[in-house]
PDB file of C-alpha atoms in Angstrom:
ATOM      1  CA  UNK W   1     143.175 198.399  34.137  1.00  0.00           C
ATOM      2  CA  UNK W   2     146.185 200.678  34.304  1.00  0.00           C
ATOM      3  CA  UNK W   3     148.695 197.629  34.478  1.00  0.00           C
ATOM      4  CA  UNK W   4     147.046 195.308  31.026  1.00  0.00           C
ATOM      5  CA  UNK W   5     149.931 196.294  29.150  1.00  0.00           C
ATOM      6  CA  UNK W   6     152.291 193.687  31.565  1.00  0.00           C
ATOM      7  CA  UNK W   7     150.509 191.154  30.925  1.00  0.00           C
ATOM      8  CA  UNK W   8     149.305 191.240  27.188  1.00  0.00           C
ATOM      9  CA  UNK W   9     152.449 190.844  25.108  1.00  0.00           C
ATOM     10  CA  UNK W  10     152.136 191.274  21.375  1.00  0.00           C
ATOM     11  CA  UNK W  11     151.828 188.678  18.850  1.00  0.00           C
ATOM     12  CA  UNK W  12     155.389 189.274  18.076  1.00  0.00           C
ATOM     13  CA  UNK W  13     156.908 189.188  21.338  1.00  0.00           C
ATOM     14  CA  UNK W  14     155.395 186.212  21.837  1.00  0.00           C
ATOM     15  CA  UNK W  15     156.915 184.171  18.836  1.00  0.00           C
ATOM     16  CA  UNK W  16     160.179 185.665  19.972  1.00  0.00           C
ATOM     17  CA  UNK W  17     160.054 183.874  23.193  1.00  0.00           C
ATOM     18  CA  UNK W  18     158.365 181.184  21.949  1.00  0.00           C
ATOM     19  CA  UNK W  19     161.475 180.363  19.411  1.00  0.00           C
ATOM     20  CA  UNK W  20     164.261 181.769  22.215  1.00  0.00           C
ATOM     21  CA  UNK W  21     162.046 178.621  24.689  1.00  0.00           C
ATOM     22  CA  UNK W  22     162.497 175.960  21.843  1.00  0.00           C
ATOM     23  CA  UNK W  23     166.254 177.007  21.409  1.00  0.00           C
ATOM     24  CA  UNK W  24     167.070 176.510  24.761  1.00  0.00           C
ATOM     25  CA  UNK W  25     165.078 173.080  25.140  1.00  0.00           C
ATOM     26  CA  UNK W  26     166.931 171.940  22.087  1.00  0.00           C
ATOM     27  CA  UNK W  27     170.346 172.801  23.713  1.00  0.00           C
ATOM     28  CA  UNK W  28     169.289 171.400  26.753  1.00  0.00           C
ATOM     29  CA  UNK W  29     168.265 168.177  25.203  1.00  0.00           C
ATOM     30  CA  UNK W  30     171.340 168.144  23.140  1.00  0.00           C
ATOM     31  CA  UNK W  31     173.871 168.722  26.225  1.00  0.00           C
ATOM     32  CA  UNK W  32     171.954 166.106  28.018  1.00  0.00           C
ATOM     33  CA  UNK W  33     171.894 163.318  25.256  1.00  0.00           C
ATOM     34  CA  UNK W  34     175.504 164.134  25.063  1.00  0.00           C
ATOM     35  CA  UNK W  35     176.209 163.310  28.862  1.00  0.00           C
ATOM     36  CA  UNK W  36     173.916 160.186  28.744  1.00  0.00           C
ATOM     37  CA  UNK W  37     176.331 158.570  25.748  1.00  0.00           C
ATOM     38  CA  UNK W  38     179.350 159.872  27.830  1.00  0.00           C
ATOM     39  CA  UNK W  39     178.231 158.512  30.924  1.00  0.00           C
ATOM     40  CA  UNK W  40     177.027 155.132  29.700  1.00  0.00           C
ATOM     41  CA  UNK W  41     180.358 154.956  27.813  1.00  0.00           C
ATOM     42  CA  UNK W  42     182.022 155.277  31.372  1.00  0.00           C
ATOM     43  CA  UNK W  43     179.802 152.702  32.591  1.00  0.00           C
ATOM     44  CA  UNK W  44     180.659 150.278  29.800  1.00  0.00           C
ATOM     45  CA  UNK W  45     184.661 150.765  30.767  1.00  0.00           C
ATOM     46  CA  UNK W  46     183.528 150.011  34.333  1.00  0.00           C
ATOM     47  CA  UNK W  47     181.925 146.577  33.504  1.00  0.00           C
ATOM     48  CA  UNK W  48     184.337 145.871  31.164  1.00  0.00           C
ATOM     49  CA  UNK W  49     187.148 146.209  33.673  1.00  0.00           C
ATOM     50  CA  UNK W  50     185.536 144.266  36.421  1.00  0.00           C
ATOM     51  CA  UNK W  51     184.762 141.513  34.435  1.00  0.00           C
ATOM     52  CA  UNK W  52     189.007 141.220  33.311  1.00  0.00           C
ATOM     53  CA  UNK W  53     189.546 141.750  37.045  1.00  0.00           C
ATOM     54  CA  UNK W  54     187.402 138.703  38.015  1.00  0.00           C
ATOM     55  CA  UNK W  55     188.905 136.277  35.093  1.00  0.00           C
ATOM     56  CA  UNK W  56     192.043 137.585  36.209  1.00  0.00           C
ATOM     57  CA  UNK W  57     191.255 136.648  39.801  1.00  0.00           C
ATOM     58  CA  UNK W  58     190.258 133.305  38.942  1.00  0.00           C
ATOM     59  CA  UNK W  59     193.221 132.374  36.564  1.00  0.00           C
ATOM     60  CA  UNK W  60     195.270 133.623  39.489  1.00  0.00           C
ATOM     61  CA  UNK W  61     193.100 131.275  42.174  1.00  0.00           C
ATOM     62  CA  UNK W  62     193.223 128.313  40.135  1.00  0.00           C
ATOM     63  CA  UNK W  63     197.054 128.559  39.451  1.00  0.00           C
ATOM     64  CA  UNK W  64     197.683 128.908  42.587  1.00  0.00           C
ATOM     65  CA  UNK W  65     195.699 126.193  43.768  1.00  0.00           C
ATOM     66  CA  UNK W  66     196.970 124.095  41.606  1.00  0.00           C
ATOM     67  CA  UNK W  67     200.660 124.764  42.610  1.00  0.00           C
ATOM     68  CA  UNK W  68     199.678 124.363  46.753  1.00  0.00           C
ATOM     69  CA  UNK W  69     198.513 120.979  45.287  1.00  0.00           C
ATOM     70  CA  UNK W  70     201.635 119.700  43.320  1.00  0.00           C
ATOM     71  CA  UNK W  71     199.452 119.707  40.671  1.00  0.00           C
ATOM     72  CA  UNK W  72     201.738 122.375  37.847  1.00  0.00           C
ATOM     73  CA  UNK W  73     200.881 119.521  34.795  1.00  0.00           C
ATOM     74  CA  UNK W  74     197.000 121.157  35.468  1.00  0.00           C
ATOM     75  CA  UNK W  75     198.180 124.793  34.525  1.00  0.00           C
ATOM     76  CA  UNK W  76     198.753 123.989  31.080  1.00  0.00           C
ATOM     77  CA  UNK W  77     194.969 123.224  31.065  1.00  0.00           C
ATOM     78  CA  UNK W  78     194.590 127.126  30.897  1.00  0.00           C
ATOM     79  CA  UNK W  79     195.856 127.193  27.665  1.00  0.00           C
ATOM     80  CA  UNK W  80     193.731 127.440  24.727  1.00  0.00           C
ATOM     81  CA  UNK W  81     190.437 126.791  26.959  1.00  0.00           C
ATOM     82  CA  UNK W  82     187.628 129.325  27.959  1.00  0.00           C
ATOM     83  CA  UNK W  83     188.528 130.484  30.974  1.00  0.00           C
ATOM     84  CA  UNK W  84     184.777 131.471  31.525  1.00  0.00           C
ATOM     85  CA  UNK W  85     183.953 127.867  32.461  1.00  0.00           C
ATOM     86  CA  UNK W  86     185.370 127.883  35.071  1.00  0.00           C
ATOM     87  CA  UNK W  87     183.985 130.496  36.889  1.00  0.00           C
ATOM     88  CA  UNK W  88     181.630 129.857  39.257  1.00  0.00           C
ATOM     89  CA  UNK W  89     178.817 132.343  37.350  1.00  0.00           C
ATOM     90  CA  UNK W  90     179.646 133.899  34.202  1.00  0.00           C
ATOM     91  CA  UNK W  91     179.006 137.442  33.537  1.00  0.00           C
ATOM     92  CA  UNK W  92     175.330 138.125  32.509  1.00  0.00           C
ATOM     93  CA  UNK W  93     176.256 139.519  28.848  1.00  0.00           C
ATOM     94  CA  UNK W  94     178.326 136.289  27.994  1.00  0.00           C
ATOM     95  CA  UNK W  95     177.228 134.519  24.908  1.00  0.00           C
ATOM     96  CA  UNK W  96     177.641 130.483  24.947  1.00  0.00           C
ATOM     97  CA  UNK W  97     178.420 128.659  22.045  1.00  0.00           C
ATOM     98  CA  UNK W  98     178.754 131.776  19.336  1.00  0.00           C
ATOM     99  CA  UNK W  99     181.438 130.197  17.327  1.00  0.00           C
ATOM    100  CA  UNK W 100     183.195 131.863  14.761  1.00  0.00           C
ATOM    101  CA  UNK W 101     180.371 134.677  13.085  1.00  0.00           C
ATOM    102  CA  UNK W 102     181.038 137.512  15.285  1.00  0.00           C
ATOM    103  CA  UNK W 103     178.245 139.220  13.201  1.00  0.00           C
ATOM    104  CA  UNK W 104     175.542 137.327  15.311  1.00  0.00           C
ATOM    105  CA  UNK W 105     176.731 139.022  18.690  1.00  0.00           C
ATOM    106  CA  UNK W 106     175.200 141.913  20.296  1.00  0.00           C
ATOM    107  CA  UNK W 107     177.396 144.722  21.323  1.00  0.00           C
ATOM    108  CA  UNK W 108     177.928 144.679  25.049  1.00  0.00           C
ATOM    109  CA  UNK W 109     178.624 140.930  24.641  1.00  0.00           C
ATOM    110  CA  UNK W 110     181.098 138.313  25.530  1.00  0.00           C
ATOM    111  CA  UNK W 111     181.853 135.412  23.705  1.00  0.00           C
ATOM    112  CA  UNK W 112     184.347 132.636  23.072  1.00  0.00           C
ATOM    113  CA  UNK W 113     186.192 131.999  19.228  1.00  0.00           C
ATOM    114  CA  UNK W 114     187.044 128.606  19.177  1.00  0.00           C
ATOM    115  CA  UNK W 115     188.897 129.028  16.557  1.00  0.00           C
ATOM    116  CA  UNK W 116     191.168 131.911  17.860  1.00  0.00           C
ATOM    117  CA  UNK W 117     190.738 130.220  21.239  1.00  0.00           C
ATOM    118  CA  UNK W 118     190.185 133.805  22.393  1.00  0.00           C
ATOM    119  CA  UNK W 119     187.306 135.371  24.667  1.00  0.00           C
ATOM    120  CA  UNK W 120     186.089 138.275  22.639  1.00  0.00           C
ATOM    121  CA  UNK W 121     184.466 141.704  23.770  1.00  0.00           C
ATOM    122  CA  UNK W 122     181.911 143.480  21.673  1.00  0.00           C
ATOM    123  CA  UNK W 123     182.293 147.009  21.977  1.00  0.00           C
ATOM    124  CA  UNK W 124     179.186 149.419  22.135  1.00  0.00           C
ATOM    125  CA  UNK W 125     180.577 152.601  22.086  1.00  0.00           C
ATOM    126  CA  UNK W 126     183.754 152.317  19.668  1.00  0.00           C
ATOM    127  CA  UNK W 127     183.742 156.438  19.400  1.00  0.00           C
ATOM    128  CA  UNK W 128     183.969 156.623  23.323  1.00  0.00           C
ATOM    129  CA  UNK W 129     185.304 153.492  24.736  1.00  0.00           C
ATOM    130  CA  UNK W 130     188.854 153.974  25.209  1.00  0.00           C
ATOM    131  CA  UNK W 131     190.166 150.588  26.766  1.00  0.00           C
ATOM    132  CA  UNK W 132     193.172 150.104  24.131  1.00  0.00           C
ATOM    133  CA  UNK W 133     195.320 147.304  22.854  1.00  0.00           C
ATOM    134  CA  UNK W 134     195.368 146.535  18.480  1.00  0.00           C
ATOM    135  CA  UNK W 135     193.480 145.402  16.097  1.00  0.00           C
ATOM    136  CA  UNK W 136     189.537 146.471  15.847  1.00  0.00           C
ATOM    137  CA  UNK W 137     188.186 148.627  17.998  1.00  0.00           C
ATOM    138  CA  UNK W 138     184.712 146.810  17.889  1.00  0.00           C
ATOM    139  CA  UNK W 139     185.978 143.773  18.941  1.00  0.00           C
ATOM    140  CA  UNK W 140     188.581 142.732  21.807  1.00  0.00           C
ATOM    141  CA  UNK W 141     189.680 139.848  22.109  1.00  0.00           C
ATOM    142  CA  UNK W 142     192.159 138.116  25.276  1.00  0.00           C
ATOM    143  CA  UNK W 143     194.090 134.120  25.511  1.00  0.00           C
ATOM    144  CA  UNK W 144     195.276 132.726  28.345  1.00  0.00           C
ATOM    145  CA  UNK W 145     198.627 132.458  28.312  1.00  0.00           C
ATOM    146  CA  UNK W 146     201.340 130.233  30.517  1.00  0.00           C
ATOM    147  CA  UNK W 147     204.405 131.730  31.846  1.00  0.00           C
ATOM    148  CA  UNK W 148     205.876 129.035  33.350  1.00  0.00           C
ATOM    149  CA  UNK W 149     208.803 131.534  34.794  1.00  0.00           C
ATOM    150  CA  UNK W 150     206.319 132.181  37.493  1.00  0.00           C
ATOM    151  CA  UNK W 151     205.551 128.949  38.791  1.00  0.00           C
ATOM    152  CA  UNK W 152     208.863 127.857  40.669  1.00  0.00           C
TER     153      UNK W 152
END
């Protein structure tokens, strides 16, 4: 056949594209990987967000119900009290009863420190996660506190 030479590469033109194939899969893989982290970084903010929205919500909610009832001595309640029992359902990565070894929660979590009287956040992706405020980067952590310049 007039036309073999096409199709029958040498043995080193082969290797060549066999390496040039691996490089780019490699780069591929590593741009993708890459995105994944990113992305489920993004996703983290997201949930992480939502669930201060909704404790926000409900501190709002039960202030305010308590102040269309005359009831303002029930606000001070809120103080120093995890504000994730009284939601109706807690968020599916909150961790009951942890106490005060944060070393015991998973990232991705949410717990309560008694002792700190604080709901805490366990960060999964320190490197990406940019939600702010001091202290550790790993490990958020939020009070309820009474401003009782609000309620007239």
């Amino acid at each position: 056949m007039k036309n073999n030479y096409l199709f029958h590469w040498s043995k080193h033109e082969k290797r060549l594209i066999l390496c040039l194939s691996i490089g780019i899969i490699a780069v591929l893989l590593w741009v993708f990987s890459q995105t994944v982290e990113r992305e489920m970084a993004k996703a983290e903010e997201v949930m992480f967000s939502k669930v201060v929205a909704e404790l926000n919500a409900m501190l709002v909610y039960k202030t305010a119900e308590n102040v269309a009832l005359n009831q303002k001595y029930k606000v001070k309640n809120f103080v120093n009290h995890n504000p994730m029992d009284w939601m109706k359902r807690t968020p599916v990565n909150y961790s009951e009863n942890i106490g005060d070894d944060y070393s015991q929660v998973a990232p991705g979590q949410w717990f309560f420190a008694p002792s700190e009287k604080a709901i805490v956040y366990r960060v999964m992706n320190t490197e990406l996660v940019e939600i702010g405020g001091k202290g550790d980067p790993e490990f958020i952590k939020f009070r309820v506190v009474l401003d009782l310049s609000l309620i007239h």
